[in-house]
Short mmCIF file of C-alpha atoms (C1' of nucleotides) in Angstrom, two decimals:
data_model
loop_
_atom_site.label_atom_id
_atom_site.label_comp_id
_atom_site.label_asym_id
_atom_site.label_seq_id
_atom_site.Cartn_x
_atom_site.Cartn_y
_atom_site.Cartn_z
CA MET I 1 12.43 -5.62 9.94
CA LEU I 2 14.14 -6.95 6.66
CA LEU I 3 15.90 -10.20 8.14
CA SER I 4 15.76 -11.64 11.52
CA LYS I 5 18.18 -11.81 13.78
CA SER I 6 18.88 -15.47 13.13
CA CYS I 7 18.88 -14.85 9.33
CA GLU I 8 20.99 -11.34 10.86
CA TYR I 9 23.45 -13.76 12.72
CA ALA I 10 23.77 -15.97 9.58
CA ILE I 11 24.97 -13.11 6.82
CA ARG I 12 27.25 -11.44 9.09
CA ALA I 13 28.72 -15.57 10.03
CA SER I 14 29.11 -16.10 6.51
CA ILE I 15 31.35 -12.86 5.62
CA TYR I 16 33.30 -13.47 8.50
CA ILE I 17 33.96 -16.96 7.66
CA ALA I 18 34.35 -16.42 4.12
CA ALA I 19 37.18 -13.27 4.92
CA LYS I 20 38.99 -16.65 7.02
CA THR I 21 38.93 -18.50 4.23
CA ALA I 22 40.45 -16.30 2.05
CA VAL I 23 43.17 -16.62 4.13
CA LYS I 24 43.55 -20.14 4.53
CA LYS I 25 41.92 -20.87 7.80
CA ARG I 26 39.08 -21.91 9.28
CA ALA I 27 37.15 -19.52 12.26
CA ASP I 28 36.12 -21.66 15.51
CA ILE I 29 32.30 -20.64 16.99
CA ARG I 30 33.74 -18.49 19.14
CA GLU I 31 35.76 -16.31 17.67
CA ILE I 32 32.85 -15.79 14.69
CA ALA I 33 30.34 -14.85 17.48
CA ASP I 34 33.23 -12.16 18.56
CA ALA I 35 33.77 -11.25 15.43
CA ILE I 36 30.43 -9.98 14.63
CA GLY I 37 29.04 -9.86 18.28
CA SER I 38 27.02 -12.42 18.07
CA PRO I 39 25.19 -14.63 21.34
CA ILE I 40 27.89 -17.61 20.98
CA SER I 41 25.02 -20.82 21.12
CA PHE I 42 22.79 -19.23 18.95
CA THR I 43 25.32 -18.67 16.56
CA ALA I 44 26.59 -22.00 16.61
CA LYS I 45 22.39 -22.94 15.90
CA VAL I 46 21.72 -21.34 13.21
CA LEU I 47 25.99 -21.80 11.91
CA GLN I 48 24.26 -25.44 11.76
CA LYS I 49 21.23 -25.06 9.79
CA LEU I 50 24.17 -23.61 6.92
CA SER I 51 25.51 -26.56 7.31
CA CYS I 52 23.12 -28.49 6.66
CA LYS I 53 21.81 -27.03 3.75
CA GLN I 54 25.53 -27.11 2.10
CA LEU I 55 26.37 -23.45 2.69
CA ILE I 56 29.27 -23.46 4.41
CA SER I 57 31.39 -26.24 5.67
CA SER I 58 33.00 -27.39 8.72
CA VAL I 59 35.00 -29.06 10.76
CA ARG I 60 35.44 -30.90 14.27
CA GLY I 61 38.93 -31.55 16.60
CA PRO I 62 41.50 -29.01 17.56
CA ASN I 63 41.85 -26.72 14.33
CA GLY I 64 38.81 -27.24 13.46
CA GLY I 65 35.91 -24.72 12.92
CA TYR I 66 33.99 -23.54 9.81
CA TYR I 67 34.81 -22.83 6.51
CA ILE I 68 32.90 -22.38 2.94
CA LYS I 69 34.39 -24.52 -0.32
CA ASP I 70 34.35 -22.04 -2.48
CA PRO I 71 32.84 -18.39 -1.18
CA LEU I 72 32.10 -17.72 -4.15
CA ALA I 73 29.45 -19.84 -5.19
CA VAL I 74 27.31 -18.88 -2.28
CA TYR I 75 25.11 -15.94 -2.33
CA LEU I 76 24.20 -13.45 0.19
CA VAL I 77 20.61 -14.33 -1.29
CA ASP I 78 21.66 -18.18 -0.39
CA ILE I 79 21.54 -17.83 3.34
CA VAL I 80 18.86 -15.53 3.94
CA ARG I 81 16.63 -18.17 1.63
CA ALA I 82 18.17 -20.69 4.09
CA ILE I 83 17.12 -18.84 7.08
CA ASP I 84 14.28 -17.03 6.74
CA GLY I 85 12.68 -18.50 3.54
CA ASN I 86 12.01 -16.39 0.24
CA ASP I 87 9.43 -14.10 1.80
CA LEU I 88 11.57 -11.01 1.70
CA PHE I 89 11.26 -10.96 -2.45
CA SER I 90 7.74 -12.44 -2.61
CA ALA I 91 5.14 -11.66 0.35
CA CYS I 92 3.18 -9.32 0.14
CA ALA I 93 3.70 -5.93 2.22
CA MET I 94 0.27 -6.13 3.69
CA GLY I 95 0.23 -10.25 5.14
CA LEU I 96 -2.35 -10.69 2.14
CA GLN I 97 -1.84 -14.78 1.80
CA THR I 98 -3.47 -14.63 -1.65
CA CYS I 99 -1.87 -11.21 -3.37
CA SER I 100 -0.85 -11.59 -6.69
CA ASP I 101 -0.79 -9.54 -9.96
CA THR I 102 -4.73 -10.26 -10.93
CA LYS I 103 -5.77 -9.85 -7.59
CA PRO I 104 -3.37 -7.42 -5.48
CA CYS I 105 -3.47 -5.78 -2.17
CA PRO I 106 -3.36 -1.47 -2.39
CA MET I 107 0.52 -1.48 -2.87
CA HIS I 108 1.57 -4.50 -4.64
CA HIS I 109 1.85 -2.51 -8.62
CA ASP I 110 4.43 -0.62 -6.16
CA ILE I 111 5.56 -2.35 -3.96
CA LYS I 112 6.61 -5.80 -6.75
CA PRO I 113 9.75 -3.48 -8.68
CA LEU I 114 11.48 -3.10 -4.79
CA ARG I 115 10.94 -6.84 -3.66
CA ALA I 116 12.65 -7.02 -7.28
CA GLN I 117 15.72 -4.80 -5.90
CA LEU I 118 15.59 -6.70 -2.70
CA LEU I 119 16.38 -9.74 -5.07
CA THR I 120 19.34 -8.16 -7.29
CA GLU I 121 20.88 -6.71 -3.85
CA PHE I 122 21.12 -10.12 -2.18
CA SER I 123 21.96 -11.70 -5.07
CA LYS I 124 24.98 -9.72 -6.85
CA ALA I 125 26.97 -11.03 -4.89
CA SER I 126 29.49 -13.43 -3.16
CA VAL I 127 29.87 -14.04 -0.17
CA GLY I 128 33.51 -14.80 -1.30
CA GLU I 129 32.96 -10.73 -3.28
CA THR I 130 31.62 -9.49 -0.29
CA SER I 131 34.47 -10.22 2.11
CA ALA I 132 36.87 -9.22 0.09
CA ASP I 133 37.47 -6.03 2.51
CA TYR I 134 37.28 -7.24 5.12
CA TRP I 135 40.70 -7.24 5.89
CA LEU I 136 40.57 -3.79 4.86
CA GLU I 137 38.48 -2.58 7.90
CA LYS I 138 36.35 -0.94 4.42
CA TYR I 139 33.07 -2.22 6.67
CA PHE I 140 32.23 -3.56 9.76
CA LEU I 141 30.07 -6.55 11.38
CA LYS I 142 29.89 -5.45 14.80
CA MET Y 1 8.31 -9.75 6.00
CA LEU Y 2 9.22 -5.85 5.82
CA LEU Y 3 6.16 -5.45 8.77
CA SER Y 4 5.02 -7.54 12.10
CA LYS Y 5 1.55 -8.85 11.21
CA SER Y 6 0.52 -6.32 13.71
CA CYS Y 7 1.40 -3.99 11.76
CA GLU Y 8 -0.26 -5.59 8.51
CA TYR Y 9 -3.03 -5.30 10.14
CA ALA Y 10 -3.06 -2.14 10.80
CA ILE Y 11 -2.73 -0.62 7.22
CA ARG Y 12 -5.43 -3.14 6.65
CA ALA Y 13 -8.09 -1.73 8.33
CA SER Y 14 -7.06 2.07 7.92
CA ILE Y 15 -7.72 1.38 4.84
CA TYR Y 16 -11.29 0.28 5.28
CA ILE Y 17 -11.57 2.40 7.51
CA ALA Y 18 -11.13 5.32 4.96
CA ALA Y 19 -13.20 3.83 2.42
CA LYS Y 20 -15.98 2.91 5.12
CA THR Y 21 -15.42 7.77 6.01
CA ALA Y 22 -15.32 8.20 1.92
CA VAL Y 23 -19.08 7.00 2.07
CA LYS Y 24 -19.76 8.95 5.63
CA LYS Y 25 -19.97 5.88 7.65
CA ARG Y 26 -18.61 4.50 10.85
CA ALA Y 27 -16.73 0.66 10.89
CA ASP Y 28 -16.89 -1.55 13.81
CA ILE Y 29 -14.70 -3.88 15.08
CA ARG Y 30 -16.32 -7.39 13.99
CA GLU Y 31 -16.69 -4.83 10.31
CA ILE Y 32 -13.57 -4.55 9.79
CA ALA Y 33 -12.28 -7.74 11.44
CA ASP Y 34 -14.35 -9.58 8.77
CA ALA Y 35 -13.36 -7.00 5.79
CA ILE Y 36 -9.59 -7.20 6.46
CA GLY Y 37 -9.83 -11.28 7.31
CA SER Y 38 -7.96 -10.76 10.83
CA PRO Y 39 -8.16 -11.82 14.35
CA ILE Y 40 -11.51 -10.02 15.59
CA SER Y 41 -9.76 -9.50 19.63
CA PHE Y 42 -5.84 -8.40 18.25
CA THR Y 43 -7.22 -6.53 15.84
CA ALA Y 44 -9.08 -4.31 18.51
CA LYS Y 45 -5.87 -3.58 20.36
CA VAL Y 46 -4.07 -2.47 17.48
CA LEU Y 47 -6.65 0.00 16.22
CA GLN Y 48 -6.43 1.05 20.04
CA LYS Y 49 -2.83 2.05 19.77
CA LEU Y 50 -3.24 3.92 16.77
CA SER Y 51 -6.94 5.30 18.07
CA CYS Y 52 -3.90 6.50 21.34
CA LYS Y 53 -1.35 8.15 18.38
CA GLN Y 54 -4.60 9.73 17.03
CA LEU Y 55 -4.15 8.28 13.72
CA ILE Y 56 -7.84 7.28 13.79
CA SER Y 57 -10.74 8.30 15.78
CA SER Y 58 -13.85 6.04 17.64
CA VAL Y 59 -16.92 6.59 18.12
CA ARG Y 60 -18.00 4.16 21.64
CA GLY Y 61 -22.04 3.30 21.95
CA PRO Y 62 -24.59 2.00 19.58
CA ASN Y 63 -23.85 3.16 15.35
CA GLY Y 64 -20.24 3.56 16.77
CA GLY Y 65 -17.15 2.78 15.49
CA TYR Y 66 -13.86 3.83 13.98
CA TYR Y 67 -13.43 6.36 11.57
CA ILE Y 68 -10.69 8.62 10.14
CA LYS Y 69 -11.03 12.79 10.68
CA ASP Y 70 -8.70 13.70 7.45
CA PRO Y 71 -8.16 10.39 5.49
CA LEU Y 72 -5.67 12.82 3.52
CA ALA Y 73 -3.85 13.70 6.44
CA VAL Y 74 -2.45 10.37 7.40
CA TYR Y 75 -0.10 9.03 5.38
CA LEU Y 76 1.11 4.75 4.98
CA VAL Y 77 4.10 6.13 6.56
CA ASP Y 78 2.59 6.70 9.22
CA ILE Y 79 0.83 3.73 10.14
CA VAL Y 80 3.68 2.44 10.34
CA ARG Y 81 5.59 4.52 12.39
CA ALA Y 82 3.07 3.96 14.82
CA ILE Y 83 2.79 -0.21 15.09
CA ASP Y 84 6.43 -1.14 14.37
CA GLY Y 85 8.71 2.35 14.46
CA ASN Y 86 11.16 3.76 11.99
CA ASP Y 87 13.37 0.52 12.11
CA LEU Y 88 11.95 -0.48 8.60
CA PHE Y 89 13.77 2.66 6.92
CA SER Y 90 16.70 3.06 8.74
CA ALA Y 91 17.83 -0.32 10.49
CA CYS Y 92 20.88 -1.56 9.21
CA ALA Y 93 20.07 -4.41 6.87
CA MET Y 94 22.53 -7.12 9.28
CA GLY Y 95 21.35 -5.62 12.70
CA LEU Y 96 24.56 -3.37 12.91
CA GLN Y 97 23.03 -1.38 15.87
CA THR Y 98 27.01 1.53 14.62
CA CYS Y 99 25.90 0.93 10.75
CA SER Y 100 26.39 4.78 9.47
CA ASP Y 101 27.92 6.27 5.75
CA THR Y 102 31.20 6.11 7.87
CA LYS Y 103 30.90 2.60 10.05
CA PRO Y 104 29.49 0.69 7.10
CA CYS Y 105 28.02 -2.72 7.32
CA PRO Y 106 29.35 -4.40 4.07
CA MET Y 107 25.80 -3.83 2.17
CA HIS Y 108 24.93 -0.44 3.83
CA HIS Y 109 25.73 1.64 0.86
CA ASP Y 110 23.38 -0.38 -1.66
CA ILE Y 111 20.44 -1.11 0.61
CA LYS Y 112 20.38 3.02 0.97
CA PRO Y 113 19.11 3.97 -1.51
CA LEU Y 114 15.94 1.45 -1.08
CA ARG Y 115 15.44 2.31 2.21
CA ALA Y 116 14.28 5.79 1.46
CA GLN Y 117 12.60 3.62 -1.80
CA LEU Y 118 10.47 2.33 0.87
CA LEU Y 119 9.90 5.43 2.87
CA THR Y 120 8.95 7.36 -0.54
CA GLU Y 121 6.66 4.19 -1.46
CA PHE Y 122 5.37 4.35 2.36
CA SER Y 123 4.47 8.10 2.10
CA LYS Y 124 3.42 9.13 -1.43
CA ALA Y 125 -0.14 8.10 -0.79
CA SER Y 126 -2.34 8.79 2.55
CA VAL Y 127 -5.16 6.68 3.36
CA GLY Y 128 -7.54 8.21 1.61
CA GLU Y 129 -5.99 7.80 -1.25
CA THR Y 130 -4.95 4.92 -1.05
CA SER Y 131 -8.74 3.60 -0.29
CA ALA Y 132 -10.36 6.03 -2.90
CA ASP Y 133 -11.14 2.45 -5.08
CA TYR Y 134 -11.93 0.43 -2.27
CA TRP Y 135 -15.47 -0.04 -3.71
CA LEU Y 136 -14.59 -0.36 -7.13
CA GLU Y 137 -12.62 -4.38 -6.04
CA LYS Y 138 -9.78 -2.65 -8.42
CA TYR Y 139 -7.33 -3.63 -5.28
CA PHE Y 140 -8.11 -5.67 -2.23
CA LEU Y 141 -7.64 -6.41 1.52
CA LYS Y 142 -7.60 -10.18 2.28
"C1'" DA U 1 46.20 -44.96 23.00
"C1'" DT U 2 44.51 -40.83 25.10
"C1'" DA U 3 43.25 -36.49 26.49
"C1'" DA U 4 41.95 -32.46 24.38
"C1'" DT U 5 39.08 -29.55 20.94
"C1'" DA U 6 35.55 -28.40 18.79
"C1'" DA U 7 31.24 -28.76 16.13
"C1'" DC U 8 26.71 -31.67 16.31
"C1'" DG U 9 22.55 -32.65 18.64
"C1'" DG U 10 18.66 -32.61 22.44
"C1'" DA U 11 16.00 -30.15 25.64
"C1'" DT U 12 15.70 -26.10 27.87
"C1'" DA U 13 14.17 -20.61 29.28
"C1'" DA U 14 13.71 -16.45 28.03
"C1'" DT U 15 11.31 -12.94 25.19
"C1'" DT U 16 8.84 -11.10 22.23
"C1'" DT U 17 4.63 -11.40 18.75
"C1'" DT U 18 0.37 -12.85 18.68
"C1'" DG U 19 -4.28 -14.22 20.12
"C1'" DT U 20 -8.30 -14.19 23.81
"C1'" DC U 21 -10.91 -12.86 27.13
"C1'" DT U 22 -13.29 -10.17 30.55
"C1'" DT U 23 -15.33 -6.16 32.63
"C1'" DA U 24 -15.83 -1.57 32.74
"C1'" DA U 25 -17.08 2.88 30.78
"C1'" DA U 26 -19.50 6.07 27.68
"C1'" DT U 27 -23.08 6.39 24.03
"C1'" DT U 28 -27.02 6.38 21.93
"C1'" DA U 29 -32.05 4.62 21.07
"C1'" DA U 30 -36.22 3.77 22.89
"C1'" DT X 1 -33.74 5.84 32.61
"C1'" DT X 2 -32.88 2.20 30.86
"C1'" DA X 3 -31.51 -2.03 27.79
"C1'" DA X 4 -28.66 -2.30 24.30
"C1'" DT X 5 -24.09 -1.48 22.00
"C1'" DT X 6 -19.68 -0.54 20.56
"C1'" DT X 7 -14.81 1.16 22.26
"C1'" DA X 8 -11.17 0.82 26.48
"C1'" DA X 9 -8.37 -1.76 29.47
"C1'" DG X 10 -6.75 -5.44 31.87
"C1'" DA X 11 -5.11 -9.60 32.56
"C1'" DC X 12 -4.26 -13.81 30.48
"C1'" DA X 13 -2.91 -17.82 26.94
"C1'" DA X 14 -0.70 -19.19 22.67
"C1'" DA X 15 2.78 -19.21 19.91
"C1'" DA X 16 7.05 -17.99 18.04
"C1'" DT X 17 11.95 -15.98 17.93
"C1'" DT X 18 15.88 -15.53 20.45
"C1'" DA X 19 18.75 -17.48 23.72
"C1'" DT X 20 21.90 -20.93 26.84
"C1'" DC X 21 22.98 -25.43 28.54
"C1'" DC X 22 24.89 -30.13 28.41
"C1'" DG X 23 26.47 -34.31 26.62
"C1'" DT X 24 27.54 -36.98 22.47
"C1'" DT X 25 30.60 -37.65 18.30
"C1'" DA X 26 34.50 -36.84 15.76
"C1'" DT X 27 38.85 -35.33 14.88
"C1'" DT X 28 43.33 -33.38 15.78
"C1'" DA X 29 47.90 -33.74 18.38
"C1'" DT X 30 50.66 -35.50 21.63
#
DNA sequence: ATAATAACGGATAATTTTGTCTTAAATTAA
DNA sequence: TTAATTTAAGACAAAATTATCCGTTATTAT
């Protein structure tokens, strides 16, 4: 597993929220959990974290829900870092605390470029861009 | 995290065992846990699994311990699959059960080649080859 | 104002992962 | 044969992750 379940939900939810934002609507937690096939209460907790870290926004009350202020300014890597931290892009594959260029694990030199590619992958598109084709069903969130 | 802690221990232990095997010695569990900086009892459990799956061998009693019958025939990917399964190389990055070429998640097409690279990385060297330079301290296991 | 709605926050529970301990079984050396 | 050593196996415990529930707070519509 590259990402924790929390983080998987966070990414899928963010993309869905961005897709709703793109059509000028907010998404409430039931709708989101339904759209991405996730447990509703747990997803709410995850979104709370994203909200605290200002990656998404929310409005309470009737017609409230979640939205994203600037979907082009939030990148998938931001979501990952907010939930799982930076480990995916920096931690040693074999779990060494001290792994580095000068004191490497056996896989260090080979894994390093792969981590960089992962970072690139999660950095190259904003949630706004990523969500662009959602309504055309070019990809799926559940 | 790419791998579970169990799997990280398993890989490091296997490489150490291979390094001992290369000098015609067996490694007992205390020595292994010490060499790789892992909790001894937990590591024993992990090695039990590898032993069950015939990736490593063991002998009980005085001067017993673990060794690897053919270090050139066991690949890191075998260790990973034995402990964590094949998910790292096949599961959807966003956690979709049904993710595939025809029903992809938003990242599917971009992540697919990365998974393939990961598989290549874990498949390209046996534990024997990987452990070759251990005694020269060209890399470290803790 | 009031009632309905929806996020927030905290407590709690279930599950999985990680880690420990103890006894049994096997092997070796003396 | 006996005692020492080392893995095997199982039960148990702790910690982290995942998941649920409920009362509170903010907001909106009526």
